[in-house]
Short mmCIF file of C-alpha atoms in Angstrom, two decimals:
data_model
loop_
_atom_site.label_atom_id
_atom_site.label_comp_id
_atom_site.label_asym_id
_atom_site.label_seq_id
_atom_site.Cartn_x
_atom_site.Cartn_y
_atom_site.Cartn_z
CA MET A 1 1.01 9.75 -33.18
CA ASP A 2 3.50 11.76 -30.74
CA PRO A 3 2.17 13.53 -27.56
CA ILE A 4 2.20 17.13 -28.98
CA ASN A 5 0.83 16.11 -31.92
CA LEU A 6 -1.95 14.55 -30.55
CA LEU A 7 -2.68 17.68 -28.07
CA ARG A 8 -1.83 20.16 -31.00
CA ASP A 9 -4.62 18.03 -33.08
CA LEU A 10 -7.63 18.49 -29.67
CA VAL A 11 -6.71 22.54 -29.78
CA ALA A 12 -7.33 23.27 -32.89
CA ARG A 13 -11.19 21.03 -32.94
CA ALA A 14 -11.89 23.05 -29.51
CA ARG A 15 -11.18 26.24 -31.74
CA THR A 16 -12.97 24.37 -35.02
CA ALA A 17 -16.35 23.51 -32.67
CA GLY A 18 -15.81 28.13 -31.69
CA ALA A 19 -14.26 28.84 -29.08
CA ASP A 20 -11.79 31.42 -28.56
CA ALA A 21 -8.91 30.19 -27.00
CA ALA A 22 -7.77 25.81 -25.07
CA ASP A 23 -5.28 24.17 -23.93
CA ALA A 24 -4.29 21.30 -23.22
CA VAL A 25 -2.72 18.95 -20.47
CA LEU A 26 -1.73 15.15 -20.79
CA VAL A 27 -0.64 13.66 -17.84
CA ALA A 28 1.33 10.06 -17.26
CA GLY A 29 2.36 8.21 -15.14
CA THR A 30 4.14 5.41 -14.41
CA SER A 31 4.90 4.26 -10.46
CA ILE A 32 6.08 1.43 -8.38
CA SER A 33 5.96 0.50 -5.22
CA VAL A 34 7.09 -2.21 -2.61
CA GLN A 35 6.61 -2.91 1.67
CA ARG A 36 8.34 -5.35 3.69
CA ARG A 37 6.70 -5.89 7.37
CA MET A 38 8.58 -8.28 9.91
CA GLY A 39 10.61 -10.08 6.99
CA ARG A 40 7.78 -10.49 5.14
CA THR A 41 6.22 -8.60 1.26
CA GLU A 42 2.74 -7.19 2.65
CA HIS A 43 2.75 -5.13 -0.61
CA VAL A 44 3.20 -4.96 -4.40
CA GLU A 45 1.75 -2.60 -6.74
CA ARG A 46 2.38 -1.23 -9.93
CA SER A 47 -0.30 1.13 -11.45
CA GLU A 48 0.03 2.87 -14.65
CA GLY A 49 -2.43 5.90 -16.16
CA ARG A 50 -2.78 8.80 -18.50
CA ASP A 51 -5.33 11.77 -18.80
CA LEU A 52 -6.48 14.45 -20.72
CA GLY A 53 -7.46 17.38 -19.95
CA LEU A 54 -9.36 20.18 -22.81
CA ARG A 55 -10.09 23.75 -20.91
CA VAL A 56 -11.80 25.26 -23.61
CA PHE A 57 -12.12 29.82 -22.94
CA LEU A 58 -15.68 31.81 -24.70
CA GLY A 59 -15.05 35.07 -24.10
CA GLN A 60 -14.23 35.23 -20.43
CA ARG A 61 -15.57 31.89 -19.48
CA ALA A 62 -13.97 29.19 -19.38
CA ALA A 63 -14.12 25.30 -18.95
CA ILE A 64 -12.81 22.52 -17.73
CA VAL A 65 -13.37 18.42 -18.31
CA SER A 66 -11.16 15.18 -18.36
CA SER A 67 -10.65 11.93 -19.56
CA SER A 68 -8.78 9.01 -19.56
CA ARG A 69 -9.59 8.00 -22.55
CA VAL A 70 -7.42 9.22 -24.90
CA GLU A 71 -7.97 8.61 -28.12
CA PRO A 72 -8.51 10.95 -30.87
CA SER A 73 -11.82 9.03 -31.91
CA GLY A 74 -12.79 10.58 -28.41
CA PHE A 75 -11.64 14.23 -29.20
CA ASP A 76 -15.06 15.70 -30.72
CA THR A 77 -17.51 14.52 -27.83
CA LEU A 78 -14.73 15.71 -25.36
CA VAL A 79 -14.86 19.85 -26.93
CA GLU A 80 -18.39 19.44 -27.58
CA ARG A 81 -18.80 18.28 -24.01
CA ALA A 82 -16.81 21.41 -23.03
CA ILE A 83 -18.27 24.10 -25.13
CA ALA A 84 -22.03 23.02 -23.83
CA MET A 85 -20.23 23.57 -20.31
CA ALA A 86 -18.51 27.28 -21.37
CA ARG A 87 -22.07 28.27 -22.25
CA VAL A 88 -23.68 28.37 -18.93
CA VAL A 89 -20.63 28.99 -16.86
CA PRO A 90 -20.52 32.53 -15.11
CA GLU A 91 -18.42 34.54 -17.01
CA ASP A 92 -14.37 35.44 -15.06
CA PRO A 93 -12.85 38.26 -15.21
CA TYR A 94 -8.70 37.65 -15.07
CA ALA A 95 -10.08 33.89 -16.76
CA SER A 96 -7.74 34.01 -19.90
CA LEU A 97 -4.24 31.99 -21.30
CA ALA A 98 -1.11 33.11 -20.18
CA GLU A 99 0.72 36.26 -22.50
CA THR A 100 3.16 34.03 -23.92
CA ALA A 101 3.78 31.35 -27.31
CA ALA A 102 7.14 30.84 -26.13
CA PRO A 103 8.46 27.74 -26.79
CA PRO A 104 10.87 25.89 -24.09
CA GLU A 105 14.28 26.49 -23.18
CA ALA A 106 16.61 23.12 -24.14
CA LEU A 107 17.73 23.05 -21.36
CA ASP A 108 18.82 20.15 -19.80
CA LEU A 109 17.66 19.08 -16.16
CA ASP A 110 18.74 15.96 -15.72
CA LEU A 111 14.86 14.95 -14.05
CA GLU A 112 14.65 11.65 -15.39
CA ASP A 113 15.98 8.37 -14.58
CA PRO A 114 16.49 6.15 -17.42
CA ALA A 115 16.75 3.25 -15.07
CA GLU A 116 13.33 1.30 -14.20
CA PRO A 117 13.93 -0.43 -11.20
CA THR A 118 12.90 -4.31 -11.28
CA THR A 119 9.75 -5.27 -8.46
CA ASP A 120 12.87 -7.22 -6.57
CA ALA A 121 15.71 -4.01 -6.44
CA LEU A 122 13.30 -2.49 -4.47
CA LEU A 123 11.96 -5.45 -2.33
CA HIS A 124 15.76 -5.32 -2.48
CA ARG A 125 16.15 -1.45 -1.23
CA ALA A 126 12.71 -1.91 1.45
CA ALA A 127 14.96 -5.25 3.87
CA MET A 128 17.58 -3.62 3.62
CA ALA A 129 15.75 -0.61 6.03
CA GLU A 130 13.53 -2.69 7.17
CA GLU A 131 16.34 -5.45 8.54
CA ALA A 132 18.81 -2.32 9.41
CA ALA A 133 15.90 -0.70 11.96
CA ILE A 134 15.91 -3.17 13.11
CA SER A 135 19.14 -4.78 14.21
CA VAL A 136 19.37 -1.20 16.34
CA PRO A 137 19.28 -2.57 20.46
CA GLY A 138 16.26 -1.85 21.30
CA ILE A 139 14.29 -1.69 18.59
CA THR A 140 10.66 -4.10 19.51
CA ASN A 141 8.94 -4.29 16.24
CA SER A 142 7.89 -2.40 13.19
CA GLU A 143 6.19 -0.74 10.96
CA GLY A 144 7.88 -1.44 7.63
CA ALA A 145 9.84 -0.49 4.98
CA GLU A 146 8.61 1.12 1.20
CA ALA A 147 10.87 1.84 -1.48
CA GLY A 148 8.80 2.98 -4.30
CA TYR A 149 9.93 4.46 -7.97
CA GLY A 150 8.23 7.39 -10.30
CA ARG A 151 7.27 8.83 -14.24
CA ALA A 152 6.05 11.56 -14.58
CA GLU A 153 5.26 12.90 -17.80
CA MET A 154 3.64 15.86 -18.40
CA VAL A 155 3.00 17.24 -21.86
CA LEU A 156 1.24 20.83 -22.76
CA VAL A 157 0.35 22.66 -25.50
CA THR A 158 -2.28 26.47 -26.31
CA SER A 159 -3.16 27.47 -28.50
CA ALA A 160 -1.78 30.06 -28.45
CA GLY A 161 1.28 28.22 -29.74
CA PHE A 162 2.91 27.31 -27.22
CA ALA A 163 3.95 23.37 -26.95
CA GLY A 164 6.69 21.11 -24.03
CA ARG A 165 7.20 18.09 -22.45
CA HIS A 166 8.23 17.15 -19.49
CA VAL A 167 8.96 13.92 -17.22
CA GLY A 168 10.96 13.49 -14.15
CA THR A 169 11.23 10.41 -12.67
CA SER A 170 11.99 9.79 -7.97
CA ASN A 171 13.08 7.29 -6.21
CA SER A 172 12.33 6.50 -2.85
CA VAL A 173 12.93 4.67 0.10
CA SER A 174 11.42 4.43 3.77
CA ALA A 175 11.28 3.31 6.67
CA THR A 176 9.33 3.35 10.59
CA ALA A 177 10.16 1.64 13.71
CA LEU A 178 9.02 0.45 17.06
CA ALA A 179 10.34 1.07 20.13
CA GLY A 180 10.07 -0.68 23.52
CA THR A 181 6.41 -2.21 24.79
CA GLY A 182 3.15 -2.13 25.67
CA THR A 183 1.87 1.68 25.96
CA ASP A 184 5.40 3.04 26.55
CA MET A 185 6.06 1.48 22.76
CA GLN A 186 7.69 4.42 20.86
CA ARG A 187 7.81 5.08 17.08
CA ASP A 188 10.10 7.23 14.67
CA TYR A 189 11.07 6.99 11.72
CA ASP A 190 13.96 8.29 7.82
CA TYR A 191 13.20 8.32 4.12
CA HIS A 192 14.49 10.02 1.35
CA VAL A 193 13.76 10.75 -2.52
CA THR A 194 15.93 12.07 -4.77
CA VAL A 195 15.58 12.07 -9.02
CA HIS A 196 18.20 9.49 -9.44
CA HIS A 197 18.74 6.37 -7.82
CA GLU A 198 22.74 6.62 -7.93
CA ASP A 199 21.57 10.04 -4.89
CA LEU A 200 19.09 8.30 -2.88
CA ASP A 201 20.97 6.84 0.51
CA ASP A 202 22.19 3.66 1.12
CA PRO A 203 18.38 1.81 2.55
CA ALA A 204 20.85 0.26 5.35
CA THR A 205 20.90 3.73 6.72
CA ILE A 206 17.97 5.15 6.58
CA GLY A 207 16.61 1.98 8.38
CA ARG A 208 19.09 2.61 11.22
CA SER A 209 18.74 6.16 11.11
CA ALA A 210 14.58 5.44 12.05
CA GLY A 211 15.47 2.87 14.51
CA GLU A 212 18.21 5.24 16.68
CA ARG A 213 15.30 8.28 17.04
CA ALA A 214 12.47 4.96 17.77
CA ILE A 215 15.36 3.98 20.64
CA ALA A 216 15.91 8.08 21.62
CA ARG A 217 12.24 8.25 22.72
CA LEU A 218 11.52 6.22 25.10
CA ASN A 219 10.15 7.43 27.99
CA PRO A 220 9.44 11.25 26.96
CA ILE A 221 8.55 13.21 29.92
CA ARG A 222 5.10 16.31 30.12
CA PRO A 223 7.55 18.90 30.79
CA LYS A 224 5.20 22.64 32.91
CA THR A 225 4.29 25.37 30.35
CA ALA A 226 6.40 27.83 29.54
CA LYS A 227 7.93 30.43 27.57
CA VAL A 228 10.77 29.51 25.09
CA PRO A 229 13.24 28.87 23.08
CA VAL A 230 12.33 26.41 20.22
CA ILE A 231 15.35 24.54 18.36
CA TYR A 232 12.78 23.14 15.08
CA ASP A 233 15.70 20.00 13.52
CA SER A 234 15.60 20.65 10.18
CA ARG A 235 13.59 17.37 9.12
CA VAL A 236 10.48 18.92 10.78
CA ALA A 237 11.76 23.23 9.79
CA GLY A 238 10.92 23.43 5.58
CA GLY A 239 6.92 23.42 7.66
CA LEU A 240 7.66 26.83 8.45
CA LEU A 241 8.24 27.17 4.86
CA GLY A 242 5.00 25.98 3.76
CA HIS A 243 3.28 28.12 6.05
CA LEU A 244 4.70 31.11 4.17
CA ALA A 245 4.54 29.73 1.09
CA GLY A 246 1.24 29.78 1.68
CA ALA A 247 0.41 33.01 2.80
CA ILE A 248 2.67 34.71 -0.30
CA ASN A 249 0.29 32.28 -2.33
CA GLY A 250 -0.95 35.04 -5.32
CA SER A 251 -4.94 33.48 -4.87
CA SER A 252 -4.89 33.95 -1.46
CA VAL A 253 -2.76 37.10 -1.51
CA ALA A 254 -5.62 38.25 -4.10
CA ARG A 255 -9.64 37.26 -2.46
CA GLY A 256 -7.20 38.92 1.03
CA THR A 257 -7.67 35.98 3.49
CA THR A 258 -3.03 36.24 4.12
CA PHE A 259 -1.99 36.90 7.15
CA LEU A 260 0.94 38.37 4.76
CA LYS A 261 -1.21 40.44 3.01
CA ASP A 262 0.27 43.84 3.82
CA LYS A 263 3.13 43.28 3.87
CA LEU A 264 5.07 43.11 -0.32
CA LYS A 265 8.05 44.58 0.01
CA ALA A 266 8.02 45.12 2.82
CA ARG A 267 10.70 43.80 6.57
CA VAL A 268 9.01 39.82 6.67
CA PHE A 269 12.57 38.38 8.35
CA ARG A 270 15.52 39.23 10.39
CA ALA A 271 17.92 40.80 8.03
CA GLY A 272 20.60 38.16 6.46
CA ILE A 273 16.96 35.56 5.94
CA TYR A 274 16.88 34.86 2.23
CA VAL A 275 13.85 32.45 1.09
CA ARG A 276 14.64 30.82 -2.40
CA ASP A 277 12.45 29.55 -5.13
CA ASP A 278 14.64 27.94 -6.89
CA ALA A 279 12.91 25.85 -10.45
CA ARG A 280 15.51 25.49 -13.05
CA ARG A 281 17.71 23.27 -9.51
CA ARG A 282 19.55 19.99 -11.89
CA ARG A 283 18.60 17.05 -10.68
CA GLY A 284 15.54 19.17 -8.51
CA LEU A 285 12.70 16.84 -7.38
CA ARG A 286 9.97 19.90 -8.13
CA SER A 287 12.53 21.45 -10.84
CA ARG A 288 10.37 22.55 -14.46
CA VAL A 289 11.37 24.02 -17.52
CA PHE A 290 7.80 25.59 -17.80
CA ASP A 291 4.97 25.78 -15.66
CA ALA A 292 1.70 24.43 -15.87
CA GLU A 293 0.58 27.69 -18.58
CA GLY A 294 3.93 27.37 -20.35
CA VAL A 295 4.71 30.24 -18.68
CA PRO A 296 9.36 30.28 -18.56
CA THR A 297 10.19 29.37 -15.05
CA ALA A 298 13.18 31.30 -13.92
CA PRO A 299 15.13 31.18 -9.86
CA ARG A 300 14.53 33.62 -7.26
CA ALA A 301 14.38 34.72 -3.93
CA LEU A 302 11.13 35.41 -2.27
CA ILE A 303 12.94 36.53 0.70
CA GLU A 304 15.49 38.70 0.51
CA ASP A 305 17.45 40.26 3.22
CA GLY A 306 13.91 39.86 5.57
CA ILE A 307 12.28 41.65 2.87
CA LEU A 308 8.84 39.54 0.91
CA THR A 309 10.05 41.13 -2.92
CA THR A 310 7.38 38.79 -4.67
CA TRP A 311 4.29 37.01 -4.56
CA LEU A 312 3.53 33.67 -6.33
CA LEU A 313 2.02 33.73 -8.98
CA ASP A 314 -0.05 32.67 -11.43
CA SER A 315 -1.74 34.01 -15.06
CA SER A 316 -5.15 33.93 -13.52
CA SER A 317 -3.58 35.76 -9.88
CA ALA A 318 -0.96 37.57 -11.93
CA ARG A 319 -4.37 39.58 -13.75
CA GLN A 320 -5.79 40.26 -10.33
CA LEU A 321 -3.78 41.83 -8.42
CA GLY A 322 -1.88 43.81 -11.80
CA MET A 323 1.36 42.02 -12.18
CA THR A 324 3.42 39.81 -13.85
CA SER A 325 2.59 35.59 -13.49
CA THR A 326 5.28 34.44 -11.93
CA GLY A 327 5.34 31.49 -13.56
CA HIS A 328 4.78 29.11 -10.56
CA ALA A 329 0.86 27.70 -12.23
CA VAL A 330 0.66 23.87 -11.41
CA ARG A 331 -2.62 21.99 -12.75
CA GLY A 332 -4.43 18.45 -12.87
CA THR A 333 -6.29 17.70 -16.06
CA GLY A 334 -9.85 17.96 -14.24
CA ARG A 335 -8.79 21.82 -12.39
CA PRO A 336 -7.53 25.32 -13.68
CA PRO A 337 -4.11 26.10 -12.66
CA SER A 338 -3.03 27.41 -9.47
CA PRO A 339 -0.49 28.69 -8.21
CA ALA A 340 3.00 26.70 -6.28
CA PRO A 341 6.31 27.20 -4.94
CA SER A 342 8.46 24.55 -6.75
CA ASN A 343 11.98 23.73 -4.79
CA LEU A 344 11.54 26.03 -2.25
CA TYR A 345 14.75 26.31 0.34
CA MET A 346 15.74 28.58 3.44
CA GLU A 347 19.76 29.32 2.88
CA ALA A 348 21.83 28.28 4.93
CA GLY A 349 22.74 30.78 8.79
CA GLU A 350 26.73 31.25 9.58
CA ARG A 351 26.26 29.03 13.28
CA THR A 352 25.90 25.10 14.36
CA PRO A 353 22.65 23.70 14.94
CA ALA A 354 25.53 23.45 18.45
CA GLU A 355 25.80 26.59 18.45
CA LEU A 356 22.37 27.40 17.77
CA MET A 357 21.64 26.43 21.45
CA ALA A 358 24.49 27.19 23.99
CA ASP A 359 22.48 29.42 25.50
CA ILE A 360 20.00 27.76 25.87
CA LYS A 361 19.48 26.81 30.25
CA GLU A 362 15.79 25.97 28.90
CA GLY A 363 13.94 24.60 25.63
CA LEU A 364 12.83 22.69 23.59
CA TYR A 365 14.52 20.78 20.11
CA VAL A 366 11.80 20.27 17.79
CA THR A 367 11.70 16.20 15.31
CA GLU A 368 8.14 15.74 14.71
CA LEU A 369 4.70 18.10 14.72
CA ILE A 370 1.02 16.49 14.76
CA GLY A 371 -1.92 18.88 13.83
CA MET A 372 -2.48 21.54 10.97
CA GLY A 373 -3.90 24.47 13.52
CA VAL A 374 -2.72 27.16 12.29
CA ASN A 375 -5.61 30.64 11.12
CA GLY A 376 -4.22 31.52 7.40
CA VAL A 377 -5.82 35.18 7.80
CA THR A 378 -4.33 35.70 10.65
CA GLY A 379 -0.80 34.21 11.37
CA ASP A 380 -1.45 32.12 15.01
CA TYR A 381 0.45 29.22 15.04
CA SER A 382 -0.78 25.11 17.12
CA ARG A 383 0.51 22.35 16.58
CA GLY A 384 1.25 19.12 18.39
CA ALA A 385 4.68 18.60 18.78
CA VAL A 386 7.53 15.74 19.55
CA GLY A 387 10.37 16.87 20.47
CA PHE A 388 13.96 16.67 23.43
CA VAL A 389 14.43 18.56 26.68
CA ILE A 390 17.14 21.54 26.00
CA ARG A 391 18.91 22.27 28.99
CA ASP A 392 21.60 24.03 30.07
CA GLY A 393 22.70 23.64 25.87
CA ALA A 394 22.62 20.57 25.43
CA ILE A 395 19.32 18.35 24.23
CA ALA A 396 18.27 16.18 27.39
CA GLU A 397 15.16 14.04 27.94
CA PRO A 398 12.67 13.02 24.89
CA VAL A 399 9.18 14.74 25.51
CA ALA A 400 5.61 14.42 24.39
CA GLU A 401 2.00 15.07 24.36
CA ILE A 402 2.68 18.98 24.03
CA THR A 403 1.76 22.08 22.52
CA ILE A 404 3.48 24.68 20.68
CA ALA A 405 2.01 28.11 19.74
CA GLY A 406 2.56 31.42 17.94
CA ASN A 407 2.05 33.63 15.26
CA LEU A 408 4.28 32.85 12.06
CA ILE A 409 4.65 36.72 12.02
CA ASP A 410 6.34 37.37 15.02
CA MET A 411 7.56 33.10 14.47
CA PHE A 412 9.92 34.77 10.95
CA SER A 413 10.49 37.85 12.57
CA HIS A 414 12.67 35.94 15.39
CA LEU A 415 13.55 33.01 13.92
CA THR A 416 17.34 32.12 13.41
CA PRO A 417 18.40 29.75 10.56
CA ALA A 418 21.58 27.18 11.12
CA ASN A 419 24.25 26.36 8.85
CA ASP A 420 22.91 22.81 8.00
CA LEU A 421 20.98 23.08 5.20
CA ARG A 422 20.69 19.66 2.78
CA PHE A 423 18.43 19.42 -0.11
CA ARG A 424 16.54 16.74 0.92
CA ARG A 425 12.40 17.10 0.59
CA GLY A 426 11.09 19.58 -2.44
CA THR A 427 10.98 22.19 0.69
CA ASP A 428 14.33 22.43 2.50
CA ALA A 429 15.56 24.32 5.28
CA PRO A 430 18.46 24.03 7.76
CA THR A 431 17.41 23.62 11.18
CA ILE A 432 16.43 26.60 13.19
CA ARG A 433 15.77 28.91 16.05
CA ILE A 434 12.54 30.61 17.20
CA ASP A 435 12.65 32.43 20.73
CA GLY A 436 9.94 33.05 22.47
CA MET A 437 7.70 30.39 20.86
CA THR A 438 4.98 28.86 23.84
CA LEU A 439 4.80 25.41 25.35
CA ALA A 440 2.06 23.61 26.84
CA GLY A 441 2.79 21.33 28.87
CA ARG A 442 1.56 20.06 31.88
#
């Protein structure tokens, strides 16, 4: 049966059984991954699966059941269980379907690569990446290279009349190389993920980058504790946007558990800083025409000229805050919707990374972050870091075993982006400079 008609049947049965409202989601996926290490195939895996989720509402009570059995013969049992659960759960004054029944727009974002690669093709990509990594002079070992492909389909039907289907694919390649010997070994990596294979970086380029990064980290020092300017490499700068997204998540705002809870329409960044979320970017890794509640998506400026303009909202958090959903709901088959960003990015600045560090006498260039020492309530920030000393405006010797610390409110207000934005990870930022951070070393 067509998946939309299948879910329509399930939702209709829920209504007939007494549910005031209901929605159903079907998630189907295929993934293939391979791994090569030191010239040998170590891992080949293919998985396929389909999962079904049903959410029912009895007044202000809601319950969800899920099943990996996607057959109409089991629908009545699924409905019976969901309604029985809904009768005994506490009331939630904000629980209901999204206030939309419009059909999804017929907008082609080109999110499906029609060609599924063979296992041999993936093994070839992984082999190219690893061979390029270990060919870099000084590389002594490899943690391997991986290549993968995935296809995910999500179908949503609600009793309010919405019915939509979303399909997306991904192609990936990664490599991790080791340099040095014994206790002096260093490792580093590189990777790339795209919707279409034709947009994927050459695997040899990925492997060579991983090898060169590992070599550059050999013989690190541990600098003295100081307050210094810190440059975040673009590979790790997106993590700062992840902290911003968490702080403006509507669920956290409604609970009052975010350091930005009182900052809506206030200045959070310097003038000239823009952070955008674009769920409709063509071939975007997280692009979608509608969210997990059937609400239409739209490109949004979250930070506009340094000002926080909106929260990330699903229907429930929007009701709690007296606002309207921003189309950011995501969900699985066994849990209710919650807000999350799509293609999140910070706009590029005007200066090159070299120009950003040109006036730094002593500073730090961060290429990798370790640990999750961020307090979402206070904004206090402390992360282990790896990178390089910046001396007299240029990158110098590598550093390790250090921590960088600050507070995200201060960090955001002292942040300057470079001009090297590239869309590679779903959450993307250019190289970023933040002045006045604490480097804890020796």
